[in-house]
Short mmCIF file of C-alpha atoms in Angstrom, two decimals:
data_model
loop_
_atom_site.label_atom_id
_atom_site.label_comp_id
_atom_site.label_asym_id
_atom_site.label_seq_id
_atom_site.Cartn_x
_atom_site.Cartn_y
_atom_site.Cartn_z
CA MET A 1 0.00 0.00 0.00
CA THR A 2 1.26 3.47 -0.79
CA ALA A 3 2.48 5.33 2.27
CA SER A 4 0.43 8.36 3.24
CA PRO A 5 1.96 11.87 3.02
CA SER A 6 4.06 12.81 6.01
CA SER A 7 1.87 15.77 6.94
CA ALA A 8 -1.46 13.96 6.45
CA MET A 9 -3.86 13.84 9.37
CA PRO A 10 -4.39 10.45 11.08
CA ARG A 11 -6.63 8.12 9.08
CA PHE A 12 -9.98 6.87 10.32
CA SER A 13 -9.68 3.11 10.66
CA ARG A 14 -12.39 0.88 9.28
CA ILE A 15 -13.42 0.16 12.87
CA ARG A 16 -13.68 3.86 13.71
CA ARG A 17 -15.69 4.48 10.54
CA ALA A 18 -18.04 1.63 11.42
CA LEU A 19 -18.50 3.02 14.93
CA GLY A 20 -19.14 6.43 13.42
CA LEU A 21 -21.86 5.00 11.24
CA MET A 22 -23.41 3.31 14.27
CA LEU A 23 -23.42 6.61 16.12
CA LEU A 24 -24.85 8.26 13.03
CA ALA A 25 -27.76 5.84 12.96
CA ALA A 26 -28.47 6.60 16.62
CA LEU A 27 -28.20 10.38 16.28
CA PRO A 28 -31.60 11.88 17.22
CA VAL A 29 -32.64 14.07 14.33
CA ALA A 30 -35.60 15.50 16.18
CA GLY A 31 -33.34 16.57 19.03
CA CYS A 32 -31.54 19.07 16.83
CA THR A 33 -34.20 21.78 17.03
CA SER A 34 -36.77 21.22 14.37
CA ALA A 35 -34.33 22.22 11.80
CA GLN A 36 -34.68 21.69 8.62
CA ASP A 37 -32.77 23.91 9.97
CA LEU A 38 -29.74 23.68 11.99
CA GLY A 39 -27.93 26.12 9.75
CA LEU A 40 -30.66 28.73 9.64
CA LYS A 41 -30.94 28.79 13.43
CA LEU A 42 -27.26 29.41 14.11
CA PRO A 43 -26.43 32.90 15.42
CA ARG A 44 -25.29 35.06 12.51
CA SER A 45 -22.87 37.95 12.92
CA PRO A 46 -22.61 40.64 10.21
CA GLU A 47 -19.28 39.07 9.23
CA ALA A 48 -20.95 35.67 8.85
CA ALA A 49 -23.73 37.10 6.75
CA ALA A 50 -21.22 38.85 4.50
CA ALA A 51 -19.26 35.61 4.06
CA THR A 52 -22.30 33.51 3.15
CA PRO A 53 -22.25 32.39 -0.48
CA THR A 54 -24.70 34.26 -2.72
CA ALA A 55 -26.68 33.02 -5.69
CA THR A 56 -25.60 35.81 -8.02
CA ARG A 57 -22.34 34.30 -9.22
CA VAL A 58 -23.46 30.79 -10.14
CA SER A 59 -26.08 28.97 -12.20
CA ALA A 60 -28.16 26.24 -10.59
CA PRO A 61 -29.30 23.23 -12.65
CA ALA A 62 -32.39 24.08 -14.71
CA ARG A 63 -34.21 20.74 -14.55
CA ARG A 64 -36.85 20.03 -11.92
CA PHE A 65 -36.07 17.24 -9.46
CA THR A 66 -38.60 14.73 -8.14
CA ALA A 67 -38.60 11.63 -5.94
CA GLU A 68 -38.65 9.54 -9.12
CA GLU A 69 -35.86 11.56 -10.75
CA PRO A 70 -33.75 12.93 -7.88
CA ALA A 71 -30.67 15.07 -8.16
CA THR A 72 -27.23 13.54 -7.58
CA LEU A 73 -24.75 15.18 -5.20
CA LEU A 74 -21.14 13.96 -5.32
CA VAL A 75 -18.84 14.49 -2.32
CA ILE A 76 -15.06 14.51 -2.93
CA GLY A 77 -11.96 15.37 -0.96
CA ASP A 78 -10.23 14.38 2.26
CA SER A 79 -11.37 12.67 5.47
CA LEU A 80 -13.37 15.75 6.46
CA SER A 81 -15.25 15.41 3.18
CA ASP A 82 -15.87 11.79 4.09
CA GLY A 83 -17.48 12.91 7.36
CA PHE A 84 -19.54 15.61 5.68
CA GLY A 85 -20.56 13.07 3.04
CA MET A 86 -21.86 10.56 5.61
CA LEU A 87 -24.02 13.22 7.22
CA LEU A 88 -25.18 14.65 3.89
CA ILE A 89 -26.51 11.18 3.08
CA GLN A 90 -28.27 10.93 6.43
CA ARG A 91 -29.66 14.49 6.48
CA ALA A 92 -30.86 14.45 2.86
CA GLU A 93 -32.81 11.29 3.65
CA ALA A 94 -34.10 12.63 6.99
CA ARG A 95 -35.30 15.81 5.31
CA GLY A 96 -36.99 13.86 2.53
CA LEU A 97 -35.12 15.70 -0.19
CA ASN A 98 -35.17 14.68 -3.83
CA LEU A 99 -31.45 14.11 -3.60
CA ARG A 100 -29.11 11.12 -3.88
CA VAL A 101 -25.73 11.65 -2.21
CA VAL A 102 -22.66 9.74 -3.39
CA ASN A 103 -19.78 9.97 -0.89
CA ARG A 104 -16.31 9.59 -2.42
CA GLY A 105 -14.34 11.32 0.32
CA ARG A 106 -10.94 9.68 0.76
CA ASN A 107 -8.77 9.79 3.89
CA SER A 108 -5.31 11.40 3.83
CA THR A 109 -5.77 12.93 0.38
CA GLY A 110 -5.53 16.47 -0.95
CA LEU A 111 -4.42 18.48 -3.95
CA ALA A 112 -0.69 18.54 -3.19
CA ARG A 113 0.18 14.86 -3.70
CA SER A 114 -1.12 13.63 -7.04
CA ASP A 115 1.38 10.75 -6.75
CA PHE A 116 -0.56 9.53 -3.68
CA TYR A 117 -4.04 10.26 -5.04
CA ASP A 118 -4.76 12.29 -8.15
CA TRP A 119 -7.95 14.20 -7.40
CA PRO A 120 -8.13 16.13 -10.70
CA GLY A 121 -7.68 12.93 -12.70
CA ASN A 122 -10.02 10.82 -10.60
CA PHE A 123 -12.66 13.55 -10.51
CA THR A 124 -12.80 13.52 -14.30
CA GLY A 125 -13.78 9.84 -14.19
CA MET A 126 -16.34 10.39 -11.42
CA LEU A 127 -17.87 13.30 -13.30
CA SER A 128 -18.24 11.20 -16.42
CA ALA A 129 -19.64 8.14 -14.62
CA LEU A 130 -21.98 9.81 -12.14
CA ARG A 131 -22.97 13.04 -13.96
CA PRO A 132 -23.65 14.79 -10.63
CA ASP A 133 -25.93 17.79 -10.52
CA PHE A 134 -23.99 19.09 -7.51
CA THR A 135 -20.50 18.52 -6.13
CA VAL A 136 -19.20 19.26 -2.61
CA ALA A 137 -15.46 19.26 -1.93
CA HIS A 138 -13.14 19.87 1.02
CA PHE A 139 -9.37 20.16 0.59
CA GLY A 140 -6.48 21.72 2.46
CA SER A 141 -5.91 19.75 5.64
CA ASN A 142 -3.35 17.39 4.05
CA ASP A 143 -1.74 19.96 1.75
CA MET A 144 0.84 21.54 4.06
CA GLN A 145 3.72 20.32 1.86
CA SER A 146 5.31 20.70 -1.56
CA ILE A 147 3.08 20.08 -4.55
CA ARG A 148 4.06 17.17 -6.82
CA THR A 149 3.68 17.95 -10.52
CA ALA A 150 4.83 16.26 -13.73
CA GLU A 151 7.52 18.94 -13.99
CA GLY A 152 8.77 18.43 -10.43
CA ASN A 153 8.10 19.66 -6.91
CA VAL A 154 6.72 23.12 -6.20
CA PRO A 155 8.15 24.20 -2.82
CA PHE A 156 5.72 24.88 0.01
CA GLN A 157 5.27 28.49 1.22
CA THR A 158 6.24 30.10 -2.08
CA ASP A 159 4.35 32.24 -4.59
CA ALA A 160 4.65 29.38 -7.07
CA TRP A 161 2.96 27.06 -4.57
CA ASP A 162 0.05 29.48 -4.18
CA SER A 163 -0.50 29.83 -7.92
CA THR A 164 -0.17 26.08 -8.52
CA TYR A 165 -2.53 25.20 -5.68
CA LYS A 166 -5.13 27.68 -6.87
CA ALA A 167 -4.80 26.34 -10.42
CA LEU A 168 -5.42 22.77 -9.24
CA ALA A 169 -8.56 23.78 -7.36
CA SER A 170 -9.68 26.01 -10.24
CA GLY A 171 -9.34 23.16 -12.73
CA ILE A 172 -11.67 20.91 -10.73
CA VAL A 173 -14.29 23.64 -10.26
CA ALA A 174 -14.12 24.67 -13.93
CA GLU A 175 -14.50 21.08 -15.12
CA ALA A 176 -17.55 20.59 -12.92
CA SER A 177 -19.09 23.86 -14.08
CA ALA A 178 -18.54 22.95 -17.73
CA ALA A 179 -20.36 19.65 -17.10
CA GLY A 180 -23.30 21.42 -15.45
CA SER A 181 -22.47 20.37 -11.87
CA LEU A 182 -22.97 23.16 -9.32
CA PHE A 183 -19.77 23.06 -7.25
CA TYR A 184 -19.48 23.83 -3.51
CA LEU A 185 -15.84 24.34 -2.51
CA ILE A 186 -15.76 24.31 1.29
CA GLY A 187 -13.45 26.79 3.00
CA PRO A 188 -11.74 24.81 5.80
CA ALA A 189 -12.46 25.56 9.46
CA PRO A 190 -9.56 26.25 11.87
CA ASP A 191 -7.36 23.47 13.20
CA ARG A 192 -6.11 23.24 16.78
CA ASN A 193 -2.54 22.71 15.54
CA GLU A 194 -1.07 26.21 15.16
CA LYS A 195 1.00 25.48 12.05
CA LEU A 196 -1.81 23.68 10.26
CA ASN A 197 -4.20 26.42 11.32
CA ALA A 198 -1.97 29.09 9.75
CA HIS A 199 -1.84 27.00 6.56
CA LEU A 200 -5.63 26.67 6.39
CA ASP A 201 -6.05 30.38 7.00
CA HIS A 202 -3.66 30.96 4.08
CA VAL A 203 -5.37 28.62 1.60
CA ASN A 204 -8.90 29.86 2.27
CA PRO A 205 -8.50 32.95 0.01
CA LEU A 206 -6.95 30.77 -2.72
CA LEU A 207 -9.92 28.40 -2.58
CA LYS A 208 -12.33 31.33 -2.55
CA GLU A 209 -10.82 32.74 -5.74
CA ALA A 210 -10.73 29.30 -7.37
CA ALA A 211 -14.44 28.81 -6.72
CA GLN A 212 -15.72 32.27 -7.56
CA GLU A 213 -13.65 32.67 -10.72
CA ASN A 214 -14.88 29.37 -12.19
CA GLY A 215 -18.62 29.35 -11.60
CA GLY A 216 -18.53 27.61 -8.22
CA ILE A 217 -19.62 28.47 -4.69
CA TYR A 218 -17.08 29.18 -1.98
CA PHE A 219 -18.65 27.91 1.24
CA PRO A 220 -16.56 29.01 4.26
CA LEU A 221 -16.92 27.18 7.57
CA ALA A 222 -15.19 29.89 9.58
CA PRO A 223 -18.37 31.94 10.24
CA TYR A 224 -19.88 28.92 12.01
CA ALA A 225 -16.87 27.05 13.43
CA SER A 226 -14.19 29.53 14.46
CA GLY A 227 -13.45 32.21 17.01
CA PRO A 228 -11.87 35.63 16.42
CA ASP A 229 -9.03 35.80 13.88
CA PHE A 230 -9.63 32.26 12.62
CA SER A 231 -9.05 30.70 16.03
CA TRP A 232 -10.03 27.10 16.81
CA ILE A 233 -13.15 26.49 18.92
CA ALA A 234 -14.61 23.22 20.14
CA THR A 235 -18.22 24.32 20.66
CA THR A 236 -20.89 26.55 19.18
CA THR A 237 -24.23 27.81 20.47
CA LEU A 238 -27.54 26.78 18.92
CA GLY A 239 -30.49 28.45 20.63
CA ASP A 240 -30.09 27.57 24.30
CA GLN A 241 -27.83 24.60 23.51
CA THR A 242 -24.05 24.43 23.47
CA LEU A 243 -22.93 21.87 20.92
CA THR A 244 -19.51 20.25 20.78
CA ILE A 245 -18.72 20.37 17.07
CA ARG A 246 -15.00 19.47 16.93
CA SER A 247 -13.43 16.14 17.82
CA GLY A 248 -10.66 15.44 20.29
CA ASP A 249 -7.96 15.35 17.58
CA GLY A 250 -8.50 19.06 16.91
CA SER A 251 -8.93 18.51 13.17
CA HIS A 252 -12.10 16.56 12.50
CA PHE A 253 -15.67 17.30 13.52
CA THR A 254 -17.93 15.42 15.89
CA MET A 255 -21.07 13.81 14.47
CA ARG A 256 -23.04 16.87 15.59
CA GLY A 257 -20.46 19.06 13.91
CA TYR A 258 -20.67 17.12 10.65
CA GLN A 259 -24.46 17.34 10.89
CA MET A 260 -24.26 21.11 11.34
CA VAL A 261 -22.17 21.49 8.19
CA ALA A 262 -24.38 19.09 6.22
CA ASP A 263 -27.49 21.08 7.15
CA LEU A 264 -25.80 24.38 6.31
CA ILE A 265 -24.97 23.08 2.83
CA LEU A 266 -28.44 21.62 2.32
CA ASP A 267 -30.07 24.84 3.55
CA ASP A 268 -28.17 26.79 0.92
CA LEU A 269 -28.85 24.20 -1.75
CA VAL A 270 -32.62 24.08 -1.32
CA GLN A 271 -32.80 27.87 -1.45
CA ARG A 272 -31.12 27.76 -4.85
CA VAL A 273 -33.02 24.71 -6.10
CA PRO A 274 -36.54 24.59 -4.55
CA SER A 275 -37.52 21.42 -6.42
CA LEU A 276 -35.21 19.47 -4.12
CA VAL A 277 -37.90 19.84 -1.46
CA PRO A 278 -40.92 17.54 -1.91
CA PRO A 279 -44.37 19.16 -1.97
CA PRO A 280 -46.07 19.48 1.45
CA GLU A 281 -48.54 16.70 0.76
CA GLN A 282 -45.67 14.30 0.06
CA LEU A 283 -43.93 15.31 3.29
CA ALA A 284 -47.18 14.76 5.21
CA PHE A 285 -47.50 11.29 3.66
CA MET A 286 -43.91 10.50 4.62
CA LYS A 287 -44.64 11.38 8.26
CA LEU A 288 -47.43 8.81 8.34
CA GLN A 289 -45.18 5.96 7.24
#
């Protein structure tokens, strides 16, 4: 098996993933404040409102989605994407959305090490095979290192690294946009490790430009999962509840944290594409089952 990059975050083992799925199945949806939704009930500062993605820069799919012909949402990226993907599957089903979620998040991957896992190349195949209407991606946490290219290494913490990294992200977003897949590029939340946190703070503007310049949506997590000056926080307030949203390793989210992010994404998505929400009579029927 290929060795993981030296700076990659610890992998979830199969056992830990299985336990996570067991916890996921037991997670009380009704206990999370009626939410459709969790995201809409989070306290919003002016800075958070200003950072929220807007619908003016992107084009949503034109076709109408139904239970018989649902939309497809593809999730790609690192282990954080894998966590978001698991909860996007669960929350889309719990909310009765006309949406099929395909989770292809892959632990210890990123954009820097195409020799370990080539996201641009593999995404091309996924795009062709799945033809997703929407794509959600999270990168950055494993990219605190030189970038491997066909021409050689691009040294970390250089202007060349910045331009190469942005180009890699831009290429994925542009390819999705050209295929008609509305792309959500997640802006990473802070990390408890100071060096990794500084790196994530640095790549967020690069990812923002990559998304917005290529027809995608930059979806920052900082307004909901960070303190002042992009500082790491373990908890957030929802109504009169204090939720622990970050895990003990300081990098990943808890199940409640993954659920929060999944609902935030779905909240934004259904505002852009109303046909993802079944008609009221269908929802009422579902409640009787």
